[in-house]
Structure formats: structure tokens, C-alpha cells
Amino acid sequence: MATDLKARETLPPPLDSTSNPPPLFDGTTRLYITYRSPFAQRALITRNCKGLQDEIKLVPLSLTDKPAWYREKVYPVDKVPSLEHDNKVMGESLDIMKYIDSKFEGPSLFPTDPAKRDYGEELWSYSLEFVETMYSALKGETVKELGPPLDHLDRALQKFDNGPFFLGQFSLVDIAFIPIVERIQLLLSDVWKHDITLGRPNLASWIEEMNKIDAYTQTKYDPQDIVAYIKTHFLSTLQVKH
């Protein structure tokens, strides 16, 4: 597994409304992202873990001044990530992750063991609920409401004992959850001085192991920017004062 990268990739600067589009549909595979997005981060980690830095070119877009050609010529849904491959463009991070894993060379990121595959699919579906719960919790009693889903992850990490990851071995399931957990950990620590790993030893070990994987850590965005963005766009003024 190409989780340990030999050298840090030099990431291209984001394109804005003044930037020309790349030569679309010329046979190049492109991953369109924004560096702050947790969903784009999922696709980027998958690309890195497969060792596809040369095969899948990054096209980062400005967070505040997205070029109009992206919506008009690339992906009318106008969200990131999206993947341009074989003269078509697809979106949705979970779909892109599975597509990259199945269509490109590199180590498989999903186990062949039937029990692990079944549990992996169960957690894969739960990741959608987990994201919805996170956004909902930002509008309410955030720390309290995020407790149960984080407890669920801690229990899920006990399922297989042959490694610290959800399916024992590192997989797409870990990639699906880590960008979201990363942001929850940053936010709760900053705003509420709350450590999400307290009382959750499996979650603590998992985060520690994930932070040893270059293919993930090299995708991390500025934590101060992430927290400031979440505060501004999702939290009420009252909550931030707590």
C-alpha cells in the first residue's frame, strides 16, 4: 500500500475565475478539488494511497472565487470532488473513491474477506449518516449530540483484532471517516476544549495510526482555517462563546 510517500507532493495553486480551464477531455485523468473540503480530501487520500499521483492530475479550485468554466464545462452540479476520466465526469466522494480503487492500478483498498467486506459496506453506508449527524449537531448541543456517533465508531473499531483500523487492515472505510473525524476533533478541541478520544481508546489508537500515514497527513489543510470556516458558516455566536 502506497501510504508512505517518498516525498511531499508539490500541490498546484488553486485556479480562480481568471484562470483558463485545462485542456478538457484530452485523455488526462483529473481530480477536481478544493483543499479545504473533507469530501475532496477523501478522494485525494484514495489517489495517494493507490500511488496515482502521476496518473491522476490534481485541479484545485479556489474556495472563494471558483471559475465559471468548472460549472459550465466540467461538472454542472458545481461541487467537488469530481473526477474526469475516459471522457466523462463523475461526482460524489464515496463513488469516486470506489471508482479509483477498482479502475486503476495499485493496491486494493477493500478486503476480499467476506466478513470484512460485509462489515465494510455497513460502515460505508453509516458514513452518510455520520456526516448528516455532524452537520445537524453543529446547530444544537454539539458535544452532546456527537457523543453517540463517536461512541459508535469506537465500538466499530473493536470488530476485528488484526489491526487498529475499522476492518483490521487499512481500507476505504478509514478514508471515508478520517476527514470528518479530523474536523470534529479540531472543532471540539478549539471551541469546547473537549477531547473526543477520552473514554474512546479505540478511536484514539485509530487517529494515532492514521496520523502515521503520509498519504493522509499530506492532505491535511490549515486547521485554523478549517475551524474558522466551521465557526463562521455553521455555529451560532452563542455556541462559539461557550
mmCIF file of C-alpha atoms in Angstrom:
data_model
loop_
_atom_site.group_PDB
_atom_site.id
_atom_site.type_symbol
_atom_site.label_atom_id
_atom_site.label_comp_id
_atom_site.label_asym_id
_atom_site.label_seq_id
_atom_site.Cartn_x
_atom_site.Cartn_y
_atom_site.Cartn_z
ATOM 1 C CA MET A 1 0.000 0.000 0.000
ATOM 2 C CA ALA A 2 1.404 3.367 -1.047
ATOM 3 C CA THR A 3 0.591 5.022 2.243
ATOM 4 C CA ASP A 4 4.161 6.157 2.871
ATOM 5 C CA LEU A 5 5.097 8.659 0.219
ATOM 6 C CA LYS A 6 8.742 9.140 -0.677
ATOM 7 C CA ALA A 7 8.451 12.896 -0.976
ATOM 8 C CA ARG A 8 5.844 15.505 -0.257
ATOM 9 C CA GLU A 9 3.907 16.312 -3.393
ATOM 10 C CA THR A 10 4.125 19.911 -4.535
ATOM 11 C CA LEU A 11 0.477 20.861 -4.714
ATOM 12 C CA PRO A 12 -0.598 23.190 -7.517
ATOM 13 C CA PRO A 13 -2.138 26.558 -6.636
ATOM 14 C CA PRO A 14 -5.932 26.834 -6.836
ATOM 15 C CA LEU A 15 -7.490 28.122 -10.046
ATOM 16 C CA ASP A 16 -9.834 31.095 -9.799
ATOM 17 C CA SER A 17 -12.213 32.990 -12.084
ATOM 18 C CA THR A 18 -9.287 34.479 -14.020
ATOM 19 C CA SER A 19 -7.732 31.064 -14.729
ATOM 20 C CA ASN A 20 -8.119 29.249 -18.013
ATOM 21 C CA PRO A 21 -9.513 25.707 -17.902
ATOM 22 C CA PRO A 22 -7.208 22.751 -18.511
ATOM 23 C CA PRO A 23 -7.487 21.078 -21.929
ATOM 24 C CA LEU A 24 -10.632 19.154 -21.089
ATOM 25 C CA PHE A 25 -11.248 15.598 -22.272
ATOM 26 C CA ASP A 26 -7.791 15.202 -23.807
ATOM 27 C CA GLY A 27 -7.226 11.778 -22.252
ATOM 28 C CA THR A 28 -5.816 13.134 -18.995
ATOM 29 C CA THR A 29 -7.434 11.935 -15.777
ATOM 30 C CA ARG A 30 -8.134 14.880 -13.496
ATOM 31 C CA LEU A 31 -9.369 15.153 -9.929
ATOM 32 C CA TYR A 32 -11.065 18.491 -9.263
ATOM 33 C CA ILE A 33 -10.917 19.500 -5.614
ATOM 34 C CA THR A 34 -10.782 22.323 -3.144
ATOM 35 C CA TYR A 35 -8.152 21.920 -0.476
ATOM 36 C CA ARG A 36 -10.497 22.618 2.452
ATOM 37 C CA SER A 37 -13.254 20.190 1.514
ATOM 38 C CA PRO A 38 -13.399 16.980 3.599
ATOM 39 C CA PHE A 39 -15.119 15.229 0.699
ATOM 40 C CA ALA A 40 -12.435 16.203 -1.786
ATOM 41 C CA GLN A 41 -9.903 15.094 0.828
ATOM 42 C CA ARG A 42 -11.392 11.600 0.737
ATOM 43 C CA ALA A 43 -10.740 11.319 -2.997
ATOM 44 C CA LEU A 44 -7.271 12.806 -2.641
ATOM 45 C CA ILE A 45 -6.276 10.314 0.081
ATOM 46 C CA THR A 46 -7.532 7.444 -2.083
ATOM 47 C CA ARG A 47 -5.465 8.680 -5.035
ATOM 48 C CA ASN A 48 -2.385 8.939 -2.850
ATOM 49 C CA CYS A 49 -2.844 5.522 -1.262
ATOM 50 C CA LYS A 50 -3.039 3.957 -4.708
ATOM 51 C CA GLY A 51 0.170 5.703 -5.733
ATOM 52 C CA LEU A 52 -1.587 7.538 -8.576
ATOM 53 C CA GLN A 53 -0.021 10.977 -8.201
ATOM 54 C CA ASP A 54 1.264 10.838 -11.786
ATOM 55 C CA GLU A 55 -1.810 9.178 -13.297
ATOM 56 C CA ILE A 56 -4.462 11.426 -11.720
ATOM 57 C CA LYS A 57 -3.680 15.119 -12.056
ATOM 58 C CA LEU A 58 -4.985 17.494 -9.416
ATOM 59 C CA VAL A 59 -7.008 20.524 -10.443
ATOM 60 C CA PRO A 60 -7.578 22.550 -7.272
ATOM 61 C CA LEU A 61 -10.201 25.283 -7.424
ATOM 62 C CA SER A 62 -10.395 28.496 -5.434
ATOM 63 C CA LEU A 63 -12.604 28.311 -2.370
ATOM 64 C CA THR A 64 -13.854 31.869 -2.753
ATOM 65 C CA ASP A 65 -13.575 32.562 -6.481
ATOM 66 C CA LYS A 66 -14.410 29.323 -8.287
ATOM 67 C CA PRO A 67 -14.000 29.575 -12.078
ATOM 68 C CA ALA A 68 -17.257 29.610 -14.033
ATOM 69 C CA TRP A 69 -15.914 27.111 -16.569
ATOM 70 C CA TYR A 70 -15.994 24.390 -13.904
ATOM 71 C CA ARG A 71 -19.793 24.515 -13.743
ATOM 72 C CA GLU A 72 -20.252 25.265 -17.438
ATOM 73 C CA LYS A 73 -17.810 22.794 -18.995
ATOM 74 C CA VAL A 74 -16.773 20.219 -16.399
ATOM 75 C CA TYR A 75 -19.394 19.421 -13.776
ATOM 76 C CA PRO A 76 -22.767 21.224 -13.881
ATOM 77 C CA VAL A 77 -23.522 20.137 -10.308
ATOM 78 C CA ASP A 78 -20.688 22.543 -9.381
ATOM 79 C CA LYS A 79 -19.487 20.542 -6.380
ATOM 80 C CA VAL A 80 -16.156 18.961 -5.531
ATOM 81 C CA PRO A 81 -14.704 16.480 -5.816
ATOM 82 C CA SER A 82 -15.267 15.378 -9.366
ATOM 83 C CA LEU A 83 -13.215 13.013 -11.493
ATOM 84 C CA GLU A 84 -12.622 13.405 -15.226
ATOM 85 C CA HIS A 85 -11.790 10.020 -16.754
ATOM 86 C CA ASP A 86 -12.500 8.284 -20.058
ATOM 87 C CA ASN A 87 -14.293 11.336 -21.475
ATOM 88 C CA LYS A 88 -16.790 11.565 -18.648
ATOM 89 C CA VAL A 89 -17.011 13.314 -15.311
ATOM 90 C CA MET A 90 -18.383 11.789 -12.127
ATOM 91 C CA GLY A 91 -19.002 13.245 -8.682
ATOM 92 C CA GLU A 92 -19.777 12.207 -5.092
ATOM 93 C CA SER A 93 -16.756 11.392 -2.973
ATOM 94 C CA LEU A 94 -17.753 7.849 -1.973
ATOM 95 C CA ASP A 95 -18.444 6.907 -5.600
ATOM 96 C CA ILE A 96 -15.141 8.408 -6.727
ATOM 97 C CA MET A 97 -13.233 6.517 -4.039
ATOM 98 C CA LYS A 98 -14.633 3.154 -5.125
ATOM 99 C CA TYR A 99 -14.111 4.032 -8.786
ATOM 100 C CA ILE A 100 -10.442 4.924 -8.273
ATOM 101 C CA ASP A 101 -9.879 1.762 -6.262
ATOM 102 C CA SER A 102 -11.482 -0.512 -8.859
ATOM 103 C CA LYS A 103 -10.454 1.135 -12.143
ATOM 104 C CA PHE A 104 -6.805 1.985 -11.519
ATOM 105 C CA GLU A 105 -3.675 0.019 -10.759
ATOM 106 C CA GLY A 106 -2.291 -0.074 -7.238
ATOM 107 C CA PRO A 107 -3.011 -1.931 -4.029
ATOM 108 C CA SER A 108 -6.653 -2.786 -3.377
ATOM 109 C CA LEU A 109 -8.163 -0.677 -0.636
ATOM 110 C CA PHE A 110 -11.018 -3.023 0.182
ATOM 111 C CA PRO A 111 -10.562 -6.501 1.701
ATOM 112 C CA THR A 112 -11.550 -9.722 -0.024
ATOM 113 C CA ASP A 113 -12.596 -11.480 3.189
ATOM 114 C CA PRO A 114 -16.434 -11.789 3.043
ATOM 115 C CA ALA A 115 -16.994 -10.846 6.697
ATOM 116 C CA LYS A 116 -14.830 -7.770 6.355
ATOM 117 C CA ARG A 117 -16.453 -6.788 3.078
ATOM 118 C CA ASP A 118 -19.940 -7.070 4.577
ATOM 119 C CA TYR A 119 -18.988 -5.001 7.620
ATOM 120 C CA GLY A 120 -17.168 -2.569 5.390
ATOM 121 C CA GLU A 121 -20.318 -1.989 3.351
ATOM 122 C CA GLU A 122 -22.301 -1.487 6.564
ATOM 123 C CA LEU A 123 -19.857 1.167 7.754
ATOM 124 C CA TRP A 124 -19.750 2.665 4.270
ATOM 125 C CA SER A 125 -23.493 3.285 4.466
ATOM 126 C CA TYR A 126 -23.186 4.587 8.028
ATOM 127 C CA SER A 127 -20.649 7.187 6.882
ATOM 128 C CA LEU A 128 -23.502 9.044 5.174
ATOM 129 C CA GLU A 129 -25.495 9.130 8.411
ATOM 130 C CA PHE A 130 -22.367 10.148 10.319
ATOM 131 C CA VAL A 131 -21.866 13.206 8.119
ATOM 132 C CA GLU A 132 -25.530 14.207 8.431
ATOM 133 C CA THR A 133 -25.324 13.849 12.208
ATOM 134 C CA MET A 134 -22.251 16.056 12.328
ATOM 135 C CA TYR A 135 -23.901 18.888 10.425
ATOM 136 C CA SER A 136 -27.083 18.549 12.471
ATOM 137 C CA ALA A 137 -25.096 18.627 15.720
ATOM 138 C CA LEU A 138 -23.472 21.916 14.747
ATOM 139 C CA LYS A 139 -26.903 23.509 15.056
ATOM 140 C CA GLY A 140 -27.640 22.091 18.507
ATOM 141 C CA GLU A 141 -25.805 20.801 21.568
ATOM 142 C CA THR A 142 -22.779 19.857 19.530
ATOM 143 C CA VAL A 143 -20.627 17.983 22.070
ATOM 144 C CA LYS A 144 -23.583 16.050 23.488
ATOM 145 C CA GLU A 145 -25.057 15.166 20.096
ATOM 146 C CA LEU A 146 -21.734 13.994 18.653
ATOM 147 C CA GLY A 147 -21.134 11.653 21.604
ATOM 148 C CA PRO A 148 -23.245 8.706 20.369
ATOM 149 C CA PRO A 149 -21.858 8.603 16.800
ATOM 150 C CA LEU A 150 -18.297 8.850 18.111
ATOM 151 C CA ASP A 151 -19.075 6.041 20.576
ATOM 152 C CA HIS A 152 -20.387 4.032 17.628
ATOM 153 C CA LEU A 153 -17.082 4.461 15.807
ATOM 154 C CA ASP A 154 -15.149 3.432 18.911
ATOM 155 C CA ARG A 155 -17.194 0.219 19.153
ATOM 156 C CA ALA A 156 -16.878 -0.416 15.418
ATOM 157 C CA LEU A 157 -13.100 -0.329 15.740
ATOM 158 C CA GLN A 158 -13.311 -3.382 18.046
ATOM 159 C CA LYS A 159 -14.832 -5.615 15.390
ATOM 160 C CA PHE A 160 -11.568 -7.032 14.054
ATOM 161 C CA ASP A 161 -8.491 -7.503 16.195
ATOM 162 C CA ASN A 162 -5.830 -7.883 13.495
ATOM 163 C CA GLY A 163 -5.135 -4.169 13.271
ATOM 164 C CA PRO A 164 -6.168 -0.724 14.549
ATOM 165 C CA PHE A 165 -8.392 0.071 11.570
ATOM 166 C CA PHE A 166 -12.123 -0.452 11.034
ATOM 167 C CA LEU A 167 -11.630 -3.667 9.066
ATOM 168 C CA GLY A 168 -8.407 -4.608 10.835
ATOM 169 C CA GLN A 169 -6.408 -3.616 7.772
ATOM 170 C CA PHE A 170 -6.382 -0.094 6.348
ATOM 171 C CA SER A 171 -9.194 0.390 3.830
ATOM 172 C CA LEU A 172 -11.509 2.809 2.062
ATOM 173 C CA VAL A 173 -13.646 2.811 5.212
ATOM 174 C CA ASP A 174 -10.888 4.559 7.153
ATOM 175 C CA ILE A 175 -10.527 7.096 4.344
ATOM 176 C CA ALA A 176 -14.276 7.751 4.364
ATOM 177 C CA PHE A 177 -14.314 8.685 8.053
ATOM 178 C CA ILE A 178 -10.989 10.371 8.773
ATOM 179 C CA PRO A 179 -11.625 13.796 7.153
ATOM 180 C CA ILE A 180 -14.867 14.135 9.103
ATOM 181 C CA VAL A 181 -13.402 12.958 12.402
ATOM 182 C CA GLU A 182 -10.425 15.260 11.834
ATOM 183 C CA ARG A 183 -12.745 18.259 11.666
ATOM 184 C CA ILE A 184 -14.819 17.172 14.648
ATOM 185 C CA GLN A 185 -11.649 16.766 16.698
ATOM 186 C CA LEU A 186 -10.331 20.195 15.682
ATOM 187 C CA LEU A 187 -13.622 21.969 16.349
ATOM 188 C CA LEU A 188 -14.488 20.382 19.690
ATOM 189 C CA SER A 189 -10.962 20.936 20.966
ATOM 190 C CA ASP A 190 -10.906 24.581 19.890
ATOM 191 C CA VAL A 191 -14.403 25.708 20.833
ATOM 192 C CA TRP A 192 -15.311 23.458 23.777
ATOM 193 C CA LYS A 193 -11.839 22.271 24.899
ATOM 194 C CA HIS A 194 -13.256 18.768 24.553
ATOM 195 C CA ASP A 195 -11.056 15.764 23.710
ATOM 196 C CA ILE A 196 -13.058 13.327 21.599
ATOM 197 C CA THR A 197 -10.641 10.480 22.383
ATOM 198 C CA LEU A 198 -11.289 10.495 26.151
ATOM 199 C CA GLY A 199 -13.078 7.277 27.048
ATOM 200 C CA ARG A 200 -12.693 6.076 23.457
ATOM 201 C CA PRO A 201 -9.409 4.152 23.378
ATOM 202 C CA ASN A 202 -10.038 2.538 20.002
ATOM 203 C CA LEU A 203 -10.774 5.879 18.409
ATOM 204 C CA ALA A 204 -7.626 7.314 19.996
ATOM 205 C CA SER A 205 -5.486 4.473 18.607
ATOM 206 C CA TRP A 206 -7.086 4.784 15.193
ATOM 207 C CA ILE A 207 -6.420 8.521 14.953
ATOM 208 C CA GLU A 208 -2.840 7.928 16.090
ATOM 209 C CA GLU A 209 -2.311 5.283 13.400
ATOM 210 C CA MET A 210 -3.960 7.392 10.718
ATOM 211 C CA ASN A 211 -1.572 10.216 11.523
ATOM 212 C CA LYS A 212 1.334 7.918 10.652
ATOM 213 C CA ILE A 213 0.095 7.556 7.073
ATOM 214 C CA ASP A 214 1.715 10.067 4.736
ATOM 215 C CA ALA A 215 -0.951 9.590 2.082
ATOM 216 C CA TYR A 216 -3.400 11.052 4.595
ATOM 217 C CA THR A 217 -1.315 13.579 6.540
ATOM 218 C CA GLN A 218 -0.136 15.269 3.354
ATOM 219 C CA THR A 219 -3.759 16.087 2.517
ATOM 220 C CA LYS A 220 -4.429 17.992 5.754
ATOM 221 C CA TYR A 221 -5.486 21.596 5.328
ATOM 222 C CA ASP A 222 -4.698 24.506 7.647
ATOM 223 C CA PRO A 223 -6.509 23.587 10.908
ATOM 224 C CA GLN A 224 -7.045 27.206 11.916
ATOM 225 C CA ASP A 225 -8.740 27.895 8.589
ATOM 226 C CA ILE A 226 -10.959 24.838 8.966
ATOM 227 C CA VAL A 227 -12.089 25.831 12.462
ATOM 228 C CA ALA A 228 -12.664 29.449 11.441
ATOM 229 C CA TYR A 229 -14.737 28.325 8.434
ATOM 230 C CA ILE A 230 -16.929 25.999 10.519
ATOM 231 C CA LYS A 231 -17.451 28.676 13.174
ATOM 232 C CA THR A 232 -18.448 31.252 10.571
ATOM 233 C CA HIS A 233 -20.730 29.076 8.473
ATOM 234 C CA PHE A 234 -22.269 26.593 10.901
ATOM 235 C CA LEU A 235 -22.037 27.638 14.544
ATOM 236 C CA SER A 236 -24.184 30.248 16.231
ATOM 237 C CA THR A 237 -22.496 33.127 18.029
ATOM 238 C CA LEU A 238 -23.818 31.768 21.330
ATOM 239 C CA GLN A 239 -22.187 28.378 20.795
ATOM 240 C CA VAL A 240 -18.817 29.826 19.881
ATOM 241 C CA LYS A 241 -18.724 31.735 23.185
ATOM 242 C CA HIS A 242 -19.090 28.527 25.189
#
